[in-house]
Coordinates of C-alpha atoms in Angstrom, one line a residue:
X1 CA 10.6 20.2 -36.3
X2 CA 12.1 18.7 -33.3
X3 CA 12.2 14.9 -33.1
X4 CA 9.3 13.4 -31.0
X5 CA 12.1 11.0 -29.0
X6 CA 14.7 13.6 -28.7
X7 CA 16.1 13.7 -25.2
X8 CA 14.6 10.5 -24.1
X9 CA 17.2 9.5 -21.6
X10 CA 18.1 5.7 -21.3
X11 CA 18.7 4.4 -18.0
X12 CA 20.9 1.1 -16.6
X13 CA 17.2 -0.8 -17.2
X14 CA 16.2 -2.8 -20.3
X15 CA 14.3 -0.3 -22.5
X16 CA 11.3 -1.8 -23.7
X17 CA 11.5 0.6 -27.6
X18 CA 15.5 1.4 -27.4
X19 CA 18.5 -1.0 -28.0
X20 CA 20.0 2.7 -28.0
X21 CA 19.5 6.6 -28.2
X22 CA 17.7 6.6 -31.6
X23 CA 18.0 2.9 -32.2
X24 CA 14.5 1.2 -31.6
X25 CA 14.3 -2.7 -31.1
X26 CA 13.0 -5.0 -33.7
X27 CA 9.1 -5.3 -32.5
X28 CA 9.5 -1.2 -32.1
X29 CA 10.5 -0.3 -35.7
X30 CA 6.9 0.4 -37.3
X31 CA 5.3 2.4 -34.1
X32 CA 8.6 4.4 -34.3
X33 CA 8.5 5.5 -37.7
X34 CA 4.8 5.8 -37.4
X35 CA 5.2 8.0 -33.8
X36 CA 8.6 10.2 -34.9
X37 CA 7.2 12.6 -37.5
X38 CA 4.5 13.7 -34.7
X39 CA 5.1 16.8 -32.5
X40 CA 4.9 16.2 -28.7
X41 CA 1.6 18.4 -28.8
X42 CA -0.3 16.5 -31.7
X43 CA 0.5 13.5 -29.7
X44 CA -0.7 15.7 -26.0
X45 CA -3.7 16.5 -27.9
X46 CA -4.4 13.1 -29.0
X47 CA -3.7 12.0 -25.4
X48 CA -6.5 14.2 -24.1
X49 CA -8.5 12.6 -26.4
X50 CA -8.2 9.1 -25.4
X51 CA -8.4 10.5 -21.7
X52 CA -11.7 11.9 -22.7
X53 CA -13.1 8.4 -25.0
X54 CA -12.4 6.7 -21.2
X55 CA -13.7 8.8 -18.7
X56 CA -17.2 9.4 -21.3
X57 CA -17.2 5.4 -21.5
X58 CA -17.1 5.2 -17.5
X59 CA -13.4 3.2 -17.6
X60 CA -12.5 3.9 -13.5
X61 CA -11.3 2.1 -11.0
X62 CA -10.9 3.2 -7.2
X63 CA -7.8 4.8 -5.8
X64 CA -7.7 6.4 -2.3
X65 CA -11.6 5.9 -1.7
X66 CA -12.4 7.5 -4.8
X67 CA -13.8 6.6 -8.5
X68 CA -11.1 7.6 -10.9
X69 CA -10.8 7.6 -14.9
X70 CA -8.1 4.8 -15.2
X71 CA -5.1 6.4 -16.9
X72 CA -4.3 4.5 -20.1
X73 CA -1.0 6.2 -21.8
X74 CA -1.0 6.4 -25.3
X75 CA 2.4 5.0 -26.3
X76 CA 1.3 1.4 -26.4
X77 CA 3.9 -1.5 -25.5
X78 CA 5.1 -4.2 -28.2
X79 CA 6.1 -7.5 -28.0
X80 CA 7.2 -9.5 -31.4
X81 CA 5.9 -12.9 -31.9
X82 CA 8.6 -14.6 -31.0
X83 CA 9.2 -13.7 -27.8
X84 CA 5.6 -13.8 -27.1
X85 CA 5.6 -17.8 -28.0
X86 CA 7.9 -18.0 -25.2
X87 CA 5.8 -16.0 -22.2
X88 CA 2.8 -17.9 -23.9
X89 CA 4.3 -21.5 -23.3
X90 CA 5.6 -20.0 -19.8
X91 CA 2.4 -19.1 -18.7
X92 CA 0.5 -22.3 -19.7
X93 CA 2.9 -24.5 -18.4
X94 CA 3.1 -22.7 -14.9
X95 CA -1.3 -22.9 -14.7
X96 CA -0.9 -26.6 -15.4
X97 CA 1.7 -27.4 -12.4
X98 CA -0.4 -25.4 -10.4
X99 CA -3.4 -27.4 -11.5
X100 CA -1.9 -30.3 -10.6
X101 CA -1.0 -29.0 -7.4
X102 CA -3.9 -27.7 -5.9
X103 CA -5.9 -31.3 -7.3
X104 CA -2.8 -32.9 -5.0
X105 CA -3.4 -30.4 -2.3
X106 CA -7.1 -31.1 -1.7
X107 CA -6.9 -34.9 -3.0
X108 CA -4.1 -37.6 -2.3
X109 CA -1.6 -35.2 -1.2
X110 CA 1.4 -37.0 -2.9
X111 CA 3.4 -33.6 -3.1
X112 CA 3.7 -34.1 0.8
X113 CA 4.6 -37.9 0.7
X114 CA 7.3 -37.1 -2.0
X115 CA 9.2 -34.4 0.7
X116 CA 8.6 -31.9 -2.8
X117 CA 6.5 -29.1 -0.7
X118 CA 6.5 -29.5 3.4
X119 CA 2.9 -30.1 4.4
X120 CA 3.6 -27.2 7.0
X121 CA 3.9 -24.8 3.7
X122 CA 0.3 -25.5 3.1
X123 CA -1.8 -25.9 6.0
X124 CA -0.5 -22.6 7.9
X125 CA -1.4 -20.6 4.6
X126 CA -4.0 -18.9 5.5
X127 CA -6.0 -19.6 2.2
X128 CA -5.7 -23.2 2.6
X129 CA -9.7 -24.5 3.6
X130 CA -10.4 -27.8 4.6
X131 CA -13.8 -27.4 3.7
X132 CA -12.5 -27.6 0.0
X133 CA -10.9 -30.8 0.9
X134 CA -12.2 -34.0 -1.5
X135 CA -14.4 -31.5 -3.8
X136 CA -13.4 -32.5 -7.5
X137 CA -14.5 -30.4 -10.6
X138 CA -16.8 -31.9 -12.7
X139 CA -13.9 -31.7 -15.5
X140 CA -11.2 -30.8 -13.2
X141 CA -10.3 -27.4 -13.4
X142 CA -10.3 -25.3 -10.8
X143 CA -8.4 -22.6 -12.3
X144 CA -10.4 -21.1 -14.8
X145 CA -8.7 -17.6 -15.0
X146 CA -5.9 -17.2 -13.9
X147 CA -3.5 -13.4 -14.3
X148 CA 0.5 -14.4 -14.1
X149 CA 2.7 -11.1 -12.9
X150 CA 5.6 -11.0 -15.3
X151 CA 8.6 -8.8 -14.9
X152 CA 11.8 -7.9 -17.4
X153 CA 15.4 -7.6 -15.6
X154 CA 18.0 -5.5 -16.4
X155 CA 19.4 -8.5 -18.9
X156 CA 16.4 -8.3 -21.0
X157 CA 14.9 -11.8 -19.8
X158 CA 10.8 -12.2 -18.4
X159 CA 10.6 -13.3 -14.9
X160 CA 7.3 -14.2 -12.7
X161 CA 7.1 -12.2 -10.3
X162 CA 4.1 -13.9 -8.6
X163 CA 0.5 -16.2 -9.2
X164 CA -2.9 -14.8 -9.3
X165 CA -5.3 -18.0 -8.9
X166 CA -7.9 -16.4 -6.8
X167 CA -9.9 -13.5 -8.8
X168 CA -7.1 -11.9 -10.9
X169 CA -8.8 -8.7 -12.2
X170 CA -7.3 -6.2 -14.9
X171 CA -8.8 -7.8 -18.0
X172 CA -11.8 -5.5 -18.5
X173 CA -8.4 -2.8 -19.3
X174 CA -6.9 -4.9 -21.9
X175 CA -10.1 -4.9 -23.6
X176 CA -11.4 -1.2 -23.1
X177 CA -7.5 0.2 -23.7
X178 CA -7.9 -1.9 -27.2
X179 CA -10.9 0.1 -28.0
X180 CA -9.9 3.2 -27.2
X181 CA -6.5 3.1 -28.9
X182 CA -8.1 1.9 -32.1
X183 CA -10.3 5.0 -32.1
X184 CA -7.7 7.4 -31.4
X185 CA -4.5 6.0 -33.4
X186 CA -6.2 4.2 -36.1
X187 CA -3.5 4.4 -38.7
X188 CA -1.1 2.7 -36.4
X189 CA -3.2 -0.6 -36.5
X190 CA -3.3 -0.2 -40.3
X191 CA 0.5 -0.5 -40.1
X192 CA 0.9 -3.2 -38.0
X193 CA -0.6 -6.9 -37.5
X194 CA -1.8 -6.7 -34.0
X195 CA -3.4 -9.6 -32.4
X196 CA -6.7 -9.0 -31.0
X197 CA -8.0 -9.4 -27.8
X198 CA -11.5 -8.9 -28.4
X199 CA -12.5 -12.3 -28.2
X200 CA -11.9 -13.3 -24.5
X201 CA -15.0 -12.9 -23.4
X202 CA -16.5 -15.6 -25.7
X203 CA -12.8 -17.7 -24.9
X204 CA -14.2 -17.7 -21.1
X205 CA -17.7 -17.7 -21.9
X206 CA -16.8 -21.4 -23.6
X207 CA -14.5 -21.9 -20.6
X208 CA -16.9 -21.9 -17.7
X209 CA -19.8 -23.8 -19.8
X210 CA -17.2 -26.3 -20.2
X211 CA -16.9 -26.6 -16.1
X212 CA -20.6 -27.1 -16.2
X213 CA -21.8 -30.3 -13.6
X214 CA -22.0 -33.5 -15.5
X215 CA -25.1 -34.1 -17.5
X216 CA -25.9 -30.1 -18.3
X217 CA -26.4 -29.6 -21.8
X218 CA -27.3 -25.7 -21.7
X219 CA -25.9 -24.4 -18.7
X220 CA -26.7 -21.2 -17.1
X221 CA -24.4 -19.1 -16.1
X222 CA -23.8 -15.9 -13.6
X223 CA -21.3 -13.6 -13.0
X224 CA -21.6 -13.2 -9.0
X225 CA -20.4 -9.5 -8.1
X226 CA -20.0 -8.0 -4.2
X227 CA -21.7 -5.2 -5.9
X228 CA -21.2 -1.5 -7.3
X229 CA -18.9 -0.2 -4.3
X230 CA -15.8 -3.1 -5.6
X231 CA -13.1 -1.7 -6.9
X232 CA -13.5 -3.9 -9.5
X233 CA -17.1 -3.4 -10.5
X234 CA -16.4 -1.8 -13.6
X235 CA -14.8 -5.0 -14.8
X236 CA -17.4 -7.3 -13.8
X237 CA -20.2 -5.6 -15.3
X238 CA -18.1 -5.6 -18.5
X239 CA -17.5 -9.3 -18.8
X240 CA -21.4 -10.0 -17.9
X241 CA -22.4 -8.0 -20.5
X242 CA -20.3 -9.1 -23.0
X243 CA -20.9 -12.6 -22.0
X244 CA -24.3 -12.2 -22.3
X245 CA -24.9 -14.0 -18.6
X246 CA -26.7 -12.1 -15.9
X247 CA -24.7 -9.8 -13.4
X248 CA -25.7 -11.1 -9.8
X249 CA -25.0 -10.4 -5.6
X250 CA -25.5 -12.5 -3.4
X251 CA -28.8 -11.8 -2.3
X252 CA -30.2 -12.7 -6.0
X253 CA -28.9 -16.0 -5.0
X254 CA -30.7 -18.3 -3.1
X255 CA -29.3 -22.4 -2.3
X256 CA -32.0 -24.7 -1.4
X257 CA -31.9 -29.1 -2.0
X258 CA -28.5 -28.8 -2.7
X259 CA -29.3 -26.4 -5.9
X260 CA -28.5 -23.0 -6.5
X261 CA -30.9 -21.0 -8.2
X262 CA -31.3 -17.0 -8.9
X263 CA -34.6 -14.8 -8.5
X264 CA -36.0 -13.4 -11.8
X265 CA -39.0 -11.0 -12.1
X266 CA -40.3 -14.6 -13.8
X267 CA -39.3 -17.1 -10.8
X268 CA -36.5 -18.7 -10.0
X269 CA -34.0 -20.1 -12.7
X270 CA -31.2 -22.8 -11.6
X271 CA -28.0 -21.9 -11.9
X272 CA -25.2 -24.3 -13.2
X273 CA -21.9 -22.2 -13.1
X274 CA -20.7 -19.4 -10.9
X275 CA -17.7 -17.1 -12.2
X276 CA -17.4 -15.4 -8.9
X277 CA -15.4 -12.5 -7.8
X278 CA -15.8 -12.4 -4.1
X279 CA -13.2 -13.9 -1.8
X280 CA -13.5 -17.2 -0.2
X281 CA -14.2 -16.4 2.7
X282 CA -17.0 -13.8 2.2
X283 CA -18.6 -16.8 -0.5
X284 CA -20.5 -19.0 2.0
X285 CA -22.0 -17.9 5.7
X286 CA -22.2 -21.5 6.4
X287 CA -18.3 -22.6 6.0
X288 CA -16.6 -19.4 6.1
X289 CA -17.5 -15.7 7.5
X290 CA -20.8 -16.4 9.0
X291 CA -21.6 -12.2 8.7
X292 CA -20.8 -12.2 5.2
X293 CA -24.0 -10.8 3.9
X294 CA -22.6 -10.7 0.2
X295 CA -22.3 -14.4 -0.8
X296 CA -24.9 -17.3 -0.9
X297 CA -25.3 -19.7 2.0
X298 CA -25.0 -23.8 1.3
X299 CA -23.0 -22.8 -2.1
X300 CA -20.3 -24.9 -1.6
X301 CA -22.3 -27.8 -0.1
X302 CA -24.2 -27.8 -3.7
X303 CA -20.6 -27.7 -5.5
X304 CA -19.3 -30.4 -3.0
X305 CA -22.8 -32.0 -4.6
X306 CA -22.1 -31.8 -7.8
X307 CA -25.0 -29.7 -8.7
X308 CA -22.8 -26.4 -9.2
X309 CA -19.5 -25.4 -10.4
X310 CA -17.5 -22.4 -8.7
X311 CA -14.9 -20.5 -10.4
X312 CA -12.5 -20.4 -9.7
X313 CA -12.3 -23.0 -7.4
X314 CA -12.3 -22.4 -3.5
X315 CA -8.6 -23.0 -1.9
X316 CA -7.0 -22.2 -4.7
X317 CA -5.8 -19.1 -2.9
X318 CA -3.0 -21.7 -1.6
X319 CA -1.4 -22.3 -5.1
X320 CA -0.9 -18.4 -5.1
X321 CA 0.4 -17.9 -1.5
X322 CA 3.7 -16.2 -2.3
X323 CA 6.0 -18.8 0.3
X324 CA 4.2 -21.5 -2.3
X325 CA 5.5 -19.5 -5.3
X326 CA 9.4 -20.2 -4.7
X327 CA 8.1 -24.1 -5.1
X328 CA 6.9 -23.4 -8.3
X329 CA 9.6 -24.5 -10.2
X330 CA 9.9 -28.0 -8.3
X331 CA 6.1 -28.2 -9.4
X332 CA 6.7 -27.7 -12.9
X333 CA 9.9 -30.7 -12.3
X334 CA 7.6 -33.1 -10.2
X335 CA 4.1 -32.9 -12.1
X336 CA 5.0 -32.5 -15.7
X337 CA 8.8 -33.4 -15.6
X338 CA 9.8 -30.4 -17.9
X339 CA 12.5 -27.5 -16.7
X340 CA 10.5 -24.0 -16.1
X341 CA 10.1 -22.0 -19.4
X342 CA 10.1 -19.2 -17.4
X343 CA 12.1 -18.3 -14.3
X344 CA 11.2 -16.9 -11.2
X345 CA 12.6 -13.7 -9.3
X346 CA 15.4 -14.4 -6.8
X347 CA 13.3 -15.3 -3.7
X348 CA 14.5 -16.1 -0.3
X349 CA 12.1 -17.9 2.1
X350 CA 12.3 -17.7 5.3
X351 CA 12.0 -20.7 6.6
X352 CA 15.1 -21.2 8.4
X353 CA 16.8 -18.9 11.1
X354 CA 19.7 -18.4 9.3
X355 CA 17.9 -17.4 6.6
X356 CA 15.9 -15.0 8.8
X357 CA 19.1 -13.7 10.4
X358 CA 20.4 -12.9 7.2
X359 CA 17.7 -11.5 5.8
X360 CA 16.9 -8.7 8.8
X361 CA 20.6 -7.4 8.6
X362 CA 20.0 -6.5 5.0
X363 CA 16.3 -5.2 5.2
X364 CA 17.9 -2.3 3.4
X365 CA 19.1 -4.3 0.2
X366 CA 16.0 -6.4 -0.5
X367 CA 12.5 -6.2 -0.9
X368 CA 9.6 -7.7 1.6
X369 CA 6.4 -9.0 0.6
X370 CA 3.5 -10.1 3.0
X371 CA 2.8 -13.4 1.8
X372 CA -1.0 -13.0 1.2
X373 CA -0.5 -9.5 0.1
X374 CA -2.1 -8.1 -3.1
X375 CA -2.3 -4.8 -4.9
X376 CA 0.8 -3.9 -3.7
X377 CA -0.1 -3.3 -0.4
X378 CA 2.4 -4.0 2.4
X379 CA 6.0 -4.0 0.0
X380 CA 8.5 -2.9 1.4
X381 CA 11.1 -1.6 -0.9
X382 CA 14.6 -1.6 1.5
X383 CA 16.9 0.7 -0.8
X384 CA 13.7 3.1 -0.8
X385 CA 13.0 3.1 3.0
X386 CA 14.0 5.1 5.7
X387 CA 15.6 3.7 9.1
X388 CA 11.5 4.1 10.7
X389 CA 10.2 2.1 8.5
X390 CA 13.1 -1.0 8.3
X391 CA 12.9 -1.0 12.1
X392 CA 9.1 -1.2 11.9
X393 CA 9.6 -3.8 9.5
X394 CA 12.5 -5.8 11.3
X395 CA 9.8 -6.5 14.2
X396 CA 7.4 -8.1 12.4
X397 CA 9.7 -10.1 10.2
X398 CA 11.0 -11.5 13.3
X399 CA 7.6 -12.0 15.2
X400 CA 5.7 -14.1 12.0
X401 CA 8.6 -15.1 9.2
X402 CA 6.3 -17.3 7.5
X403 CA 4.4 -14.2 7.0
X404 CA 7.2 -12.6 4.7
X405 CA 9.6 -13.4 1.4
X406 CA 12.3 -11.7 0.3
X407 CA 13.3 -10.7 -2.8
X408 CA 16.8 -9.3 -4.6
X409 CA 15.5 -5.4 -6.2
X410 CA 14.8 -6.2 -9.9
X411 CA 15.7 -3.1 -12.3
X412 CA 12.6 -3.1 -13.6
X413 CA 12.2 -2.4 -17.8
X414 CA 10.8 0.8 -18.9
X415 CA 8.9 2.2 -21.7
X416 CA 8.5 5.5 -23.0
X417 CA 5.5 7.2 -21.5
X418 CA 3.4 10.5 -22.1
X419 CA 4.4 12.6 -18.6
X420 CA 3.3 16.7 -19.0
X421 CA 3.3 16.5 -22.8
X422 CA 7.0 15.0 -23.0
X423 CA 8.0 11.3 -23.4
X424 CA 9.9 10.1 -20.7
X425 CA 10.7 6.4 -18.8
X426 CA 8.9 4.6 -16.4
X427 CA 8.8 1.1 -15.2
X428 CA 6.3 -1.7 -15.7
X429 CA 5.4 -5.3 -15.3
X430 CA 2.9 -7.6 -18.0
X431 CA -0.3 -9.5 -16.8
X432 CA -1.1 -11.9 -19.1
X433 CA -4.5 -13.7 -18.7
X434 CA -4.5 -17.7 -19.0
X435 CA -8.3 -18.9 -19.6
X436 CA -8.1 -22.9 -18.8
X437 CA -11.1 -25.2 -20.5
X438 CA -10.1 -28.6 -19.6
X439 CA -8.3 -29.6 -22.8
X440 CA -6.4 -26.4 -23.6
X441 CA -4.7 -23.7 -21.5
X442 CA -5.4 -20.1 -23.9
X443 CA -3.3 -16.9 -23.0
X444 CA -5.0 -13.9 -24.2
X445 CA -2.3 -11.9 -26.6
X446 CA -0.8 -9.4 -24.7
X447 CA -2.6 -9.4 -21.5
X448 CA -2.5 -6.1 -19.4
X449 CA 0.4 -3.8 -19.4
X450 CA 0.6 -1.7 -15.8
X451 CA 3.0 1.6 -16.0
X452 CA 4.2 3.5 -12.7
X453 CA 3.2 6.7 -13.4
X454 CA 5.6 8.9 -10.9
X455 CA 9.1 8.6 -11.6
X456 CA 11.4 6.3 -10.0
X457 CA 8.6 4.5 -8.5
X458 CA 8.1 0.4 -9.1
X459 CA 4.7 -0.5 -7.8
X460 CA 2.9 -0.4 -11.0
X461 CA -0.6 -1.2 -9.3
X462 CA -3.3 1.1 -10.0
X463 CA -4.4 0.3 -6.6
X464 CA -0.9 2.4 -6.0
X465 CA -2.3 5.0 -8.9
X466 CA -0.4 3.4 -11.6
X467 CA -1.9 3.2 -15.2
X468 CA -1.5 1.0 -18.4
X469 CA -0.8 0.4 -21.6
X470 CA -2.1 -0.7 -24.7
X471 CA -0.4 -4.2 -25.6
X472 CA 0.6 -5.0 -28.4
X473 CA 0.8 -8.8 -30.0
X474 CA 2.8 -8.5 -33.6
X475 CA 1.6 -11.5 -35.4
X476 CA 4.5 -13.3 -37.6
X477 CA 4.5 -12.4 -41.1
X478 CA 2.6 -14.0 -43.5
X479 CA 4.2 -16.6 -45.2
X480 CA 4.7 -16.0 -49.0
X481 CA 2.3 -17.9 -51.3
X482 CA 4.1 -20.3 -53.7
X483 CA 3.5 -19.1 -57.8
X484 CA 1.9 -22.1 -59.1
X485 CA 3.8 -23.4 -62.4
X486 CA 2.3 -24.1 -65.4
X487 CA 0.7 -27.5 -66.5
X488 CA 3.5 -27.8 -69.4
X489 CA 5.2 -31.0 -70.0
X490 CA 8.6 -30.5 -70.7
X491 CA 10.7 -32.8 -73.6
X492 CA 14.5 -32.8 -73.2
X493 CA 16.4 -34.5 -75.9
X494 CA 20.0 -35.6 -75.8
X495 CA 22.4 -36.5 -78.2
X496 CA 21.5 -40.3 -78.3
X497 CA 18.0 -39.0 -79.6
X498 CA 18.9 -38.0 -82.8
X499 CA 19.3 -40.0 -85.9
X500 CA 22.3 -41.3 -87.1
X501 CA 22.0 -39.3 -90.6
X502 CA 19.8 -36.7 -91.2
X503 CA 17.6 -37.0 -93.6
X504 CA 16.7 -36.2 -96.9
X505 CA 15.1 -33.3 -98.3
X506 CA 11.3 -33.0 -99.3
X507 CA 11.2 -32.3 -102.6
X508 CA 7.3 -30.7 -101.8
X509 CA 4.2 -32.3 -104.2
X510 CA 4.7 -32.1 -108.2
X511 CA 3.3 -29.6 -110.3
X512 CA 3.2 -27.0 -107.2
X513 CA 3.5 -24.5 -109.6
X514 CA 1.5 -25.3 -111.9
X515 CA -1.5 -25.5 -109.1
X516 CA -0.9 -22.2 -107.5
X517 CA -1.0 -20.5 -111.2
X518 CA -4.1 -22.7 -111.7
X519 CA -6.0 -21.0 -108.4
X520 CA -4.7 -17.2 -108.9
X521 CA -6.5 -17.4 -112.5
X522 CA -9.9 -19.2 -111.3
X523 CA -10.0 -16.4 -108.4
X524 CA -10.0 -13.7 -110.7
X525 CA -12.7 -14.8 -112.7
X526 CA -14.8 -15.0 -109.8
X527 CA -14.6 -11.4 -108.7
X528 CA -15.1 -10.2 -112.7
X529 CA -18.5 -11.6 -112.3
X530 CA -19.8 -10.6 -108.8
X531 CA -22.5 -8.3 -108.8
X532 CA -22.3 -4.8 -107.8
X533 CA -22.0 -3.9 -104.7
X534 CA -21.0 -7.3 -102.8
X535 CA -18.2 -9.2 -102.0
X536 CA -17.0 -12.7 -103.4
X537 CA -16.7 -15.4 -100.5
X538 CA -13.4 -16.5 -99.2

C-alpha cells in the first residue's frame, strides 16, 4: 500500500509537518504515525464525511454573495507546547500595549507629548472618534476580544502580521472545526493531549460580566447582531447560544434616561453589557451614521454615562489601523518597558517622500495594503500583478500615501492539505483569540487556522474562499509522579559500634534436656486418653 505522504513535494517555505521528505517535526510525530498507514481514499472518504457533519450543522459563511459550507480540511495543524507559550506571551503582551494605548489615545495623550506616535498618525485615521474621547470603562478594558494575525517566514519564526481590535470574527470555526474533527478522527484525540477550546464561551461570558457598570451585581447581557444577512451571523448566533445571553438587532434595543434596555414578550429588561458586532459607525444614529437603521440611538451617551458597557470599546478601530501597527513595537517599549516577544513583518510606512518614491519604483517587489482594509480586500500582491494593475495601483499610492503600507513578500509556511483526494501544500496564517477580563489577558489554545485553498495563492481569508484547519494545542507531558518510600528507619553501624571483645557464649538454661524429654512424655499421655473421635488441644 502506497504511503499516504508519498510525493508530498517540499517547497523553499517552512513546512508546518516536515523538517524533510519523510521526516515529520517534533509536534508532528503522533498525527504522522497515526495518518501514514491510511490510504488517500479512507482519508477522502472521511473527508466527505466531515464535509457533510458541517454543512448538516449549518457551519457557512458568505463568499461571493452566497451562503457556503465553510471548508474545514481534515489534516489538522499542530503546534507543541513550547512554542505555543511563546505566541501565547506574544499575544498578551501586544493586547496590553494596545490597551494602554488606546486609554492614552482617548485620555491624557502622553504617547503624543513623548514624540513615541505623531498625533497626525491618529487623528487622520479614519477610526479615530472624538465622540469616544474621555469615556473610561468601568474596569478599563476596552478590548475585550481581540484576534492577532500571525504569520511563519521562511526561517521558521511567528510574525504579526496585523491587530484585530474592532470585531475579530473566526472563533465560532475554532469551536465547530473542534467538534467536527472529534467526531470524524476520534482515535487521533485518544493519541494525543490536545488542549481544548470548548470553554471560550464561558471565558468571555466571565469576560464581559466583568466589564459590567459599577454597582451591577447580576448583569444582563446581549449579543447585539446586524442580523441574519452578516457574513458572520453564523458566529454570532453560536456564541449567544452558548452563552446563554439573548441574540439582539438593533431595533430590540431601545435607549431612554440614559439606560438601555431590550423589548421582551414580558416588557422591557435593562441591559448592562453589550458584546456588539456592528461597526462604529453603524452603532449610534446620534454620533455616527445618522441612516444606520441597525444600531440603537443614545447608546454611547448611556456608556459615556456609565449605565452601559460596549464591547469592544468604540475607537478602538485606531489601535488596529495598519500605519499604527508598525508602532507597535515602540508601544510594547514605552508602556510596559519590555522588548516585543513577537516581531512584526517588515513594514515600510509611508510617511516620508523618499519613502514613497522608493516604494512606487518597486510596486512589483512588495506587497500593498489599504490601511483600513480587512478580509483581504484591496492587497496587492506586486510579484503577482500585472503591469494594469501596478499602474492602477501607483496612482493611488501617490494621490493618499497615508492610505497605504508596504510590506517585503513573506514565504508564507504551509501544511499539508486534502486537494482532489491527494495531500498537497498550501499556505496559511494562525488567528489566535485573546479574551481580556481586567486582571488577566487568556489566549484560547490554538485559535483559528486559515488555509489558501488554490495553489500558490496567500490570502488565506475565507472572505477570499480560503478554508481552515483544526488546531491543535499538545499539552506538555505529564510530569512523572515520585514513588513514595517506605516509612522504615534505617540503622547504620560503623566500626566504633562494636564492642571491644565479643562476648561470651550462652550456655542456654540447665537441665534443657531434661525438660524437653519431660514434655514429649506428658503429651503422649494425653492423647492415650482422649476420647474417640476428637482431638487433644494444642
Amino acid at each position: 500500500m502506497a504511503d499516504l505522504f508519498d510525493g508530498y513535494p517540499l517547497g523553499q517555505q517552512w513546512d508546518e509537518m516536515f523538517a524533510a521528505p519523510g521526516q515529520p517535526r517534533a509536534p508532528y510525530t503522533g498525527l504522522f504515525s497515526s495518518l501514514q498507514p491510511m490510504s488517500g481514499e479512507e482519508l477522502a472518504a472521511r473527508a466527505d464525511v466531515l464535509s457533510q457533519t458541517y454543512r448538516d450543522a449549518g457551519v457557512t459563511f458568505a463568499h461571493a454573495g452566497e451562503e457556503q459550507p465553510f471548508p474545514l480540511d481534515i489534516v489538522p495543524r499542530v503546534i507543541g507546547h513550547e512554542e505555543w507559550a511563546v505566541i501565547e506571551r506574544g499575544v498578551a503582551q501586544r493586547v496590553l500595549a494596545l490597551e494602554a494605548f488606546l486609554a492614552d489615545v482617548y485620555g491624557a495623550g502622553e504617547v503624543f507629548s513623548d514624540r513615541v506616535v505623531p498625533r497626525s498618525v491618529v487623528t487622520t485615521s479614519a477610526h479615530f472618534h472624538r465622540a469616544a474621547h474621555g469615556l473610561v470603562p468601568p474596569n478599563g478594558v476596552r478590548v475585550h476580544v481581540s484576534g492577532i494575525d500571525l504569520v511563519r517566514d521562511e526561517a521558521g519564526d511567528f510574525r504579526v502580521l496585523e491587530d484585530n481590535l474592532r470585531s475579530p470574527s473566526g472563533v465560532s470555526y475554532v469551536i465547530t472545526n473542534r467538534a467536527a474533527m472529534s467526531q470524524v478522527l476520534p482515535e487521533l484525540f485518544g493519541d494525543h493531549r490536545v488542549q481544548p477550546v470548548a470553554d471560550y464561551p464561558s471565558r468571555l461570558l466571565a469576560a464581559l460580566k466583568a466589564s459590567a457598570p459599577t454597582g451591577v451585581s447580576e448583569p444582563t447581557v446581549v449579543l447585539l447582531t446586524p442580523g441574519v444577512y452578516n457574513s458572520a451571523y453564523f458566529e454570532h448566533a453560536l456564541l449567544a447560544r452558548q452563552m446563554g445571553v439573548e441574540l439582539v438587532e438593533g431595533r430590540d434595543l431601545v435607549c431612554s434616561g440614559g439606560q438601555v434596555s431590550m423589548r421582551t414578550t414580558t416588557g422591557q429588561q435593562r441591559v448592562d453589557v453589550i458584546y456588539r458586532r456592528i461597526d462604529d459607525e453603524f452603532l449610534d444614529p446620534v454620533h455616527f451614521r445618522s441612516d444606520s437603521v441597525i444600531g440603537c440611538a443614545g447608546v454611547l451617551n448611556a456608556a459615556r454615562a456609565g449605565r452601559v458597557t460596549i464591547a469592544n470599546a468604540v475607537g478602538n478601530g485606531v489601535a488596529d489601523d495598519k500605519l499604527l501597527y508598525t508602532w507597535v513595537p515602540d508601544l510594547i517599549r514605552y508602556y510596559l518597558a519590555e522588548e516585543p516577544v513577537l516581531a512584526n513583518a517588515e513594514t515600510h510606512r509611508l510617511d516620508e517622500p523618499d519613502t514613497v518614491e522608493w516604494v512606487l519604483a518597486n510596486l512589483d517587489q512588495l506587497v500593498l495594503k489599504p490601511v483600513d482594509g480587512s478580509g483581504g480586500k484591496g492587497i496587492v500582491i506586486g510579484p503577482r500583478a500585472d503591469q494594469r494593475t501596478l499602474e492602477e495601483l501607483a496612482v493611488k499610492v501617490r494621490a493618499a500615501p497615508r492610505d497605504w503600507i508596504a510590506q517585503k513578500p513573506i514565504g508564507l509556511s504551509t501544511s499539508p492539505t486534502l486537494i482532489n483526494g491527494r495531500l498537497a501544500p498550501r499556505h496559511l496564517d494562525l488567528r489566535p483569540f485573546a479574551v481580556h477580563d481586567g486582571s488577566a489577558v487568556w489566549v484560547l489554545p490554538g485559535g483559528l487556522t486559515r488555509v489558501a485553498l488554490p495553489e500558490g495563492e496567500l490570502v488565506v481569508n475565507s472572505s477570499q474562499g480560503g478554508g481552515s484547519k483544526d488546531t491543535w494545542v499538545i499539552s506538555p507531558p505529564r510530569p512523572a509522579e515520585a514513588v513514595p518510600e517506605h516509612d522504615v528507619t534505617r540503622i547504620e553501624f560503623t566500626t566504633a559500634d562494636l564492642p571491644a571483645e565479643p562476648p561470651a557464649q550462652d550456655p542456654g538454661p540447665p537441665n534443657d534436656n531434661a525438660l524437653a524429654q519431660s514434655q514429649q512424655q506428658q503429651q503422649g499421655a494425653e492423647v492415650a486418653t482422649s476420647a474417640p473421635g476428637e482431638v487433644a488441644p494444642c
